[in-house]
XYZ file of C-alpha atoms in Angstrom:
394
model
C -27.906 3.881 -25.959
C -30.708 2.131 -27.537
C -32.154 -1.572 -26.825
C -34.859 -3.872 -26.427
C -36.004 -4.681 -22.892
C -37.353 -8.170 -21.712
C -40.328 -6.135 -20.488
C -41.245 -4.964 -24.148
C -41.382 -8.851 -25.565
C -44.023 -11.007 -26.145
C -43.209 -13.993 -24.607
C -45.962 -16.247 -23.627
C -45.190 -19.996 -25.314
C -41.242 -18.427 -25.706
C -38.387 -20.301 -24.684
C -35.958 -17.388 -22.772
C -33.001 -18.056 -22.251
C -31.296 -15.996 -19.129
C -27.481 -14.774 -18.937
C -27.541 -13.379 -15.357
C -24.760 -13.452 -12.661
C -25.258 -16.318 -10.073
C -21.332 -16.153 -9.043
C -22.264 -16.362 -5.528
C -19.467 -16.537 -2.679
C -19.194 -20.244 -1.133
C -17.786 -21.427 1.724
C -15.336 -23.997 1.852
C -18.050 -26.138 2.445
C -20.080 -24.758 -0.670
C -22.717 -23.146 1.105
C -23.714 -19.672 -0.140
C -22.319 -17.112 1.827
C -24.484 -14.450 0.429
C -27.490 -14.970 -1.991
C -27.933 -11.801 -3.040
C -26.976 -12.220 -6.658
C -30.012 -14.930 -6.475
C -32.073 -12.407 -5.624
C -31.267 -9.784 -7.599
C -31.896 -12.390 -10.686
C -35.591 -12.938 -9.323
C -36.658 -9.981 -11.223
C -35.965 -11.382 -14.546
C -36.583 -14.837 -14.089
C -40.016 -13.920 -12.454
C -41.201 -11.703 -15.404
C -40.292 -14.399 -18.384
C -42.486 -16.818 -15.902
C -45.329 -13.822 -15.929
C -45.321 -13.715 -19.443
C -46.125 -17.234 -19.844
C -42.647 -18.390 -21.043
C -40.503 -21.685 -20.318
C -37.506 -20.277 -18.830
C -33.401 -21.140 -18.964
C -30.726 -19.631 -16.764
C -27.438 -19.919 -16.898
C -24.022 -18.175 -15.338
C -20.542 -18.415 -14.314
C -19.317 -19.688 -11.199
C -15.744 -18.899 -10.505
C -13.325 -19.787 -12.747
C -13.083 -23.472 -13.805
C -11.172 -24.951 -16.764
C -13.399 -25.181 -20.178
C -14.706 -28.791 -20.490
C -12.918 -30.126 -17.002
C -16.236 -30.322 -14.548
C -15.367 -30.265 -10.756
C -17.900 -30.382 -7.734
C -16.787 -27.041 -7.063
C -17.650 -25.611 -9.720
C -21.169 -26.599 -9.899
C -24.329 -23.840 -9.942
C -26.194 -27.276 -7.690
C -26.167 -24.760 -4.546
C -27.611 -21.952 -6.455
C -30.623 -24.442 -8.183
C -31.469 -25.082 -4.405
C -31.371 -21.565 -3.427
C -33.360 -20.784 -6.253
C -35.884 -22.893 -6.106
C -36.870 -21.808 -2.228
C -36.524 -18.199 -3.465
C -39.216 -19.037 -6.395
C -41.196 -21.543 -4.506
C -40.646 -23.952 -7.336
C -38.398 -26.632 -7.958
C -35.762 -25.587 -10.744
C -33.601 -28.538 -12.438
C -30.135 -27.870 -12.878
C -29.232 -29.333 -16.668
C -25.545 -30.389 -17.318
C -24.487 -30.944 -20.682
C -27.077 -28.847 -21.950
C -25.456 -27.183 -24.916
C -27.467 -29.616 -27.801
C -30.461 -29.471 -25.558
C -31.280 -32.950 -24.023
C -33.961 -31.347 -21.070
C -37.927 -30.486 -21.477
C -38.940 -27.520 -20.689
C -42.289 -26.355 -20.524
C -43.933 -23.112 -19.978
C -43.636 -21.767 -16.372
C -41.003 -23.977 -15.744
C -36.875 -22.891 -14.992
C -34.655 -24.731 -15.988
C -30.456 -23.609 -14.350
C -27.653 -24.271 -16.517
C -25.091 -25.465 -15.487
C -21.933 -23.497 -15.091
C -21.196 -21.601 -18.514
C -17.668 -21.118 -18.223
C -17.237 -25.230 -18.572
C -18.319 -25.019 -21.926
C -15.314 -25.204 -24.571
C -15.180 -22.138 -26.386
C -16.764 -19.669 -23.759
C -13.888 -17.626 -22.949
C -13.150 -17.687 -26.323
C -16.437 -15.896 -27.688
C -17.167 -18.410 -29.981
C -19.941 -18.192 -32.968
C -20.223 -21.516 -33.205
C -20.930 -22.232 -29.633
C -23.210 -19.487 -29.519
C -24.810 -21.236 -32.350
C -25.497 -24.087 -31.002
C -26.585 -22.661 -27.916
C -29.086 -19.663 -29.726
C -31.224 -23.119 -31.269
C -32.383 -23.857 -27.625
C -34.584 -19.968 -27.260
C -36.363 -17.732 -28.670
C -35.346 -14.720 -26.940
C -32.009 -14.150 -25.300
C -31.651 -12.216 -22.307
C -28.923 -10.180 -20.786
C -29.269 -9.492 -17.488
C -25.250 -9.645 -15.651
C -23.970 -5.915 -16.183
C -21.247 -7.297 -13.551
C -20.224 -9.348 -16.747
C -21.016 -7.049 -19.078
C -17.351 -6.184 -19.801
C -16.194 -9.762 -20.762
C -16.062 -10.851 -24.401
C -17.122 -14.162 -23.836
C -19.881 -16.602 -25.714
C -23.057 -16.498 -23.461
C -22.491 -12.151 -23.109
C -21.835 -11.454 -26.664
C -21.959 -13.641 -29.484
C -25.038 -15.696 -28.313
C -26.747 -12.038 -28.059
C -26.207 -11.778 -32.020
C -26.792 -15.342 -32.651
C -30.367 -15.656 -30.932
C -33.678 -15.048 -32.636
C -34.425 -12.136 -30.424
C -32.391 -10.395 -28.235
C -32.970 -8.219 -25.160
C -31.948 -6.410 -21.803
C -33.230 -8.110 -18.749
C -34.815 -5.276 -15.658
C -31.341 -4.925 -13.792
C -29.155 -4.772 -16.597
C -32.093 -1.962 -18.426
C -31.700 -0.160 -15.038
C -27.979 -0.159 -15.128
C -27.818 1.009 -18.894
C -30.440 3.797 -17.586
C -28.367 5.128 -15.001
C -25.595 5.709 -16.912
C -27.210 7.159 -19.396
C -29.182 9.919 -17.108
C -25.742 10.538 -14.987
C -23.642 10.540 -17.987
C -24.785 10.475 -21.687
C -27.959 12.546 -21.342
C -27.012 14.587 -18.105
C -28.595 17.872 -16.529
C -26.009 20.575 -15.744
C -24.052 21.027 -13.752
C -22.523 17.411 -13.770
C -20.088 16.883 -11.001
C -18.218 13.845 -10.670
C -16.110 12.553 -6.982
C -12.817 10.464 -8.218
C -11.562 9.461 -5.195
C -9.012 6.092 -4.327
C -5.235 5.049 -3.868
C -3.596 5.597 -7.478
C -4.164 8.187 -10.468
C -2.805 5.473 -12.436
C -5.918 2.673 -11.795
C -8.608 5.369 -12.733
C -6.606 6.941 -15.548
C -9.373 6.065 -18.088
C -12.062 7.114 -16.100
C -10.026 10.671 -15.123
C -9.558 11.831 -19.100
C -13.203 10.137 -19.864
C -14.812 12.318 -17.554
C -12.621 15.510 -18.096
C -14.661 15.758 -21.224
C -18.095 15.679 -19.845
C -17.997 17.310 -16.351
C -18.942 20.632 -15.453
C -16.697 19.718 -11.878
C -14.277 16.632 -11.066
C -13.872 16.760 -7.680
C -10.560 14.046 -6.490
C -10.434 12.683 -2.992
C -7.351 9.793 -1.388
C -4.223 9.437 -2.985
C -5.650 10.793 -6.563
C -5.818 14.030 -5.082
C -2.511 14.069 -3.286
C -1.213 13.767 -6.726
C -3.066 16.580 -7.907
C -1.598 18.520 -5.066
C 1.745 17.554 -6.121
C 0.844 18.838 -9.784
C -0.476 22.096 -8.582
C 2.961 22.235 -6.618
C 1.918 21.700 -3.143
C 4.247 19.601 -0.374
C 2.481 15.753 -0.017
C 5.051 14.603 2.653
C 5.167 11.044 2.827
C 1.535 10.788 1.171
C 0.783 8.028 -0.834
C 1.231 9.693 -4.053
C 2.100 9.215 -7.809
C 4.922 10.974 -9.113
C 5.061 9.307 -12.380
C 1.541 10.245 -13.239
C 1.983 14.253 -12.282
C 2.378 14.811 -16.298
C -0.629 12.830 -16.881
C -2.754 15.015 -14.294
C -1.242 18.467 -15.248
C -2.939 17.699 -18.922
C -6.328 16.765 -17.028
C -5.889 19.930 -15.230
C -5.559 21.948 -18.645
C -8.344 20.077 -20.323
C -10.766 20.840 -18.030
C -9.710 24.021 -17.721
C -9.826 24.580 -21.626
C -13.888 23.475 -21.432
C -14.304 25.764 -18.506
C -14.694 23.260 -16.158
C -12.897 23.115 -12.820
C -10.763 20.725 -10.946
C -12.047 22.370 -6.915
C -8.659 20.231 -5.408
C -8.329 20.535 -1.474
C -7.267 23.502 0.207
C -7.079 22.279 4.208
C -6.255 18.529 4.610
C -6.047 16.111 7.482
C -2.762 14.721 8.265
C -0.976 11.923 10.967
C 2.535 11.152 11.242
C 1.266 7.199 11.015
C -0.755 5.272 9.517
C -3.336 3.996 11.761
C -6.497 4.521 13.345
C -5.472 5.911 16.337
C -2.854 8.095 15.060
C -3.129 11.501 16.566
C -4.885 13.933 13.629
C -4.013 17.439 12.733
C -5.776 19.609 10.622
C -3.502 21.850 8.204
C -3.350 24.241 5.002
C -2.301 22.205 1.893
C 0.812 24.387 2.143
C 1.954 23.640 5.310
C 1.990 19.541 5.277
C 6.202 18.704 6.573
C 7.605 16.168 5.370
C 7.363 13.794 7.796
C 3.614 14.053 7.701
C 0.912 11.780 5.644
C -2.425 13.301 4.158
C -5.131 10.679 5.435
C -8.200 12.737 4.626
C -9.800 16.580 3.348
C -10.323 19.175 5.914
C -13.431 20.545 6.876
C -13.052 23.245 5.137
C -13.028 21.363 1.718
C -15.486 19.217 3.197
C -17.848 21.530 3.030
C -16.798 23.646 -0.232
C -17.219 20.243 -1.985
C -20.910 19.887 -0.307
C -21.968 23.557 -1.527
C -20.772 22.032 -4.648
C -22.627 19.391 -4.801
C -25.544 21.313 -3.369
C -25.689 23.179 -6.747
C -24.958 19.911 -9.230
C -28.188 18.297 -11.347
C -26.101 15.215 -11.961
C -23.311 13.354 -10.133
C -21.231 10.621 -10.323
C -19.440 8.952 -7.231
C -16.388 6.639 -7.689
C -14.173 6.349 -4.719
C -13.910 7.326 -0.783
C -12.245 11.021 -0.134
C -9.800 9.424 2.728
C -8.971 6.596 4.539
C -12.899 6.127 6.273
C -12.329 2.918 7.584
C -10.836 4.895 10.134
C -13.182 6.932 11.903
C -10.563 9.838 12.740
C -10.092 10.516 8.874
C -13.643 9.408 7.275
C -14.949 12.890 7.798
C -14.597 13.733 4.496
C -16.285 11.064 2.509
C -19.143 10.774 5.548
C -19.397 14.677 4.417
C -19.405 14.196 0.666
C -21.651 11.355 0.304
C -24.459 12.930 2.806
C -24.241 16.257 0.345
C -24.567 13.572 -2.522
C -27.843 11.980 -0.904
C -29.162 15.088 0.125
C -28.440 16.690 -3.251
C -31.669 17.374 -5.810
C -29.492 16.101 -8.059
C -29.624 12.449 -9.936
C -27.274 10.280 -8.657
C -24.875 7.314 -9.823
C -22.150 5.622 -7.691
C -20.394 2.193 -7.876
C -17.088 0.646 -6.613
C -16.454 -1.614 -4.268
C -15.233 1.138 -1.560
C -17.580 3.841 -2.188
C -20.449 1.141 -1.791
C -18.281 0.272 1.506
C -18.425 3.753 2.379
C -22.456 4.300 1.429
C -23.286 1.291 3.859
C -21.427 2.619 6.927
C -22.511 5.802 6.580
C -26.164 4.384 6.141
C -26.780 6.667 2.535
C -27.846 3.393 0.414
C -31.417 4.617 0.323
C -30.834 7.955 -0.692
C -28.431 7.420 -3.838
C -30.806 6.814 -6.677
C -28.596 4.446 -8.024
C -25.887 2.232 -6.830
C -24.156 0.206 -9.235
C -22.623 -3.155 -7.713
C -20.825 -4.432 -10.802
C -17.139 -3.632 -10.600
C -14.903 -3.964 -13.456
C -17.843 -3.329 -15.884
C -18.724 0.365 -13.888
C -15.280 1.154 -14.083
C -14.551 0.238 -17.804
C -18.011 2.172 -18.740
C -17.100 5.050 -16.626
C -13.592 5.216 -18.666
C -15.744 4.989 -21.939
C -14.567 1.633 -23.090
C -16.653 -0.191 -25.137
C -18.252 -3.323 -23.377
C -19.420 -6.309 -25.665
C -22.653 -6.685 -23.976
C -23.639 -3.053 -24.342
C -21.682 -3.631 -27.870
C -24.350 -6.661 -28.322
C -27.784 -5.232 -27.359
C -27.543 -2.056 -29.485
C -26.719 -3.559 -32.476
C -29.897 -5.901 -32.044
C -32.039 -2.544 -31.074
C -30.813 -1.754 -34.628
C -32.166 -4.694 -36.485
């Protein structure tokens, strides 16, 4: 993947224009609940204003109706927050499409809410037109976004003079490339989660590039199933058993392996204080539910990882919410962090799972943007990434 980066451009006397992600959670009295997608928007904002530029930011908030304004769905909060965060007062612009602000050089300037704007949702070239007269450089800097084929993420990015990746969305686009495109060998990936079916993409996407796929939670139950072993009353997928018997042979056909659990932790209920047993894969009865991978795979998957140069992490091994079955993903992810390996993980339940076990500084990268991880990691095209490396071409 090739593009320009905001830290490349020459931008003093430039008007940048900023697409990052300010969808902050509000309470019902719209306060911010958590500011840390402010923060995390600092970085660009503070090097456009380094490099002598005037600066414009805009985002989504939620999801309002195109061209219907409502209090709620004002960025107001986040032009406060933003301007404590900076130390200098940023203006929030409405109706800002045909311009209608100044803007000088080491100034910022918030737009208001993006998504209000008729034809956003849409994607459309003309809106993007009108908008791309306001900079001179365009920056992309919301990878949580990056998957949506809207006007500010793709067609202003071919519309504007110059167009570029902003720090955190360069870092994102990095990471996956060093985990995935570009790996070192051995490159081990952890699927782990409820249903086959929800990570079906990313399964066959990475059963061509891994050297291991290691499956944890109901995915694997339902590659025990395939491989013929009893589940009980395991949350599994019996509709997707074809689907994971041709994973199976595909890996298999490259010479890579599928390692799935041979000792597994079961309960006869589903709750946290549900007595725990330890058993074989082929001994689970009926009446029985797999909440977790025995110690024994615990610890063939950590030897595994041990030995990887590369891994990817998507998705808790059990249910570790409860402490009784979180033995296995407390066991995977401290191989992970203690691994010489590089490594990637995202999801909103593996980064659950890397905060309680207290591994956040020891994953080299952690990827908080949701649908747009998991659409990369299934090797879907994303109109962002689309975007940016068609303007690297020009």
């Amino acid at each position: 993947m090739k593009f320009r980066q905001l830290s490349e451009q020459d931008l003093r006397g430039k008007r940048v224009f900023i697409r990052a992600d300010l969808n902050v959670p509000l309470t019902e009295r719209g306060t911010i609940s958590s500011d840390a997608r402010i923060k995390s928007a600092l970085a660009a904002i503070r090097m456009a204003l380094d490099g002598g530029a005037a600066v414009m930011v805009t985002s989504h908030l939620g999801r309002p109706k195109e061209g219907d304004p409502s209090p709620e769905d004002s960025l107001a909060p986040v032009a406060a927050r933003m301007s404590e965060l900076l130390g200098l007062s940023v203006r929030l612009a409405t109706n800002w499409i045909d311009g209608g602000f100044e803007i000088k050089p080491g100034e910022v300037v918030l737009l208001e809410n993006c998504r209000l704007n008729r034809g956003e949702s849409a994607n459309s070239e003309a809106l993007a037109a009108r908008i791309a007269r306001l900079c001179d450089v365009y920056v992309y800097d919301a990878f949580s976004t990056a998957h949506r084929n809207e006007a500010t993420i793709h067609a202003l990015a071919l519309a504007a003079p110059a167009a570029c990746a902003g720090p955190t969305m360069a870092a994102e686009m990095q990471a996956f490339n060093r985990a995935l495109v570009e790996a070192d060998r051995p490159l081990t990936a952890i699927v782990g989660g409820a249903k086959v079916s929800t990570k079906l993409a990313i399964l066959n996407n990475l059963a061509d590039n891994v050297d291991q796929l290691i499956v944890g939670g109901g995915i694997a139950n339902t590659f025990l199933l395939a491989a013929g072993f009893p589940v009980g009353k395991s949350l599994v997928e019996t509709e997707m058993v074809e689907d994971v018997k041709r994973i199976i042979i595909r890996i298999a056909t490259r010479g890579a392996t599928v390692p799935i659990p041979t000792d597994v932790v079961v309960a006869k209920s589903f709750f946290a204080s549900a007595e725990a047993a330890v058993k074989s894969v082929r001994d689970v009865q009926p009446d029985e539910m797999i909440l977790d991978i025995g110690p024994a795979t615990a610890a063939r998957y950590a030897a595994l990882l041990g030995q990887a140069r590369s891994i990817i992490w998507n998705g808790p091994l059990g249910v570790f919410e409860f402490e009784t079955f979180a033995h296995g993903t407390r066991t995977v992810g401290e191989a992970i962090a203690a691994a010489p390996a590089y490594s990637l993980a995202g999801g909103d339940d593996t980064i659950a799972a890397i905060s309680r076990f207290g591994l956040g500084d020891r994953i080299d990268h952690i990827s908080h943007a949701g649908g747009a991880f998991l659409e990369f990691l299934g090797g879907k095209s994303l109109p962002a990434i689309d975007a940016l490396t068609r303007r690297a071409e020009i």
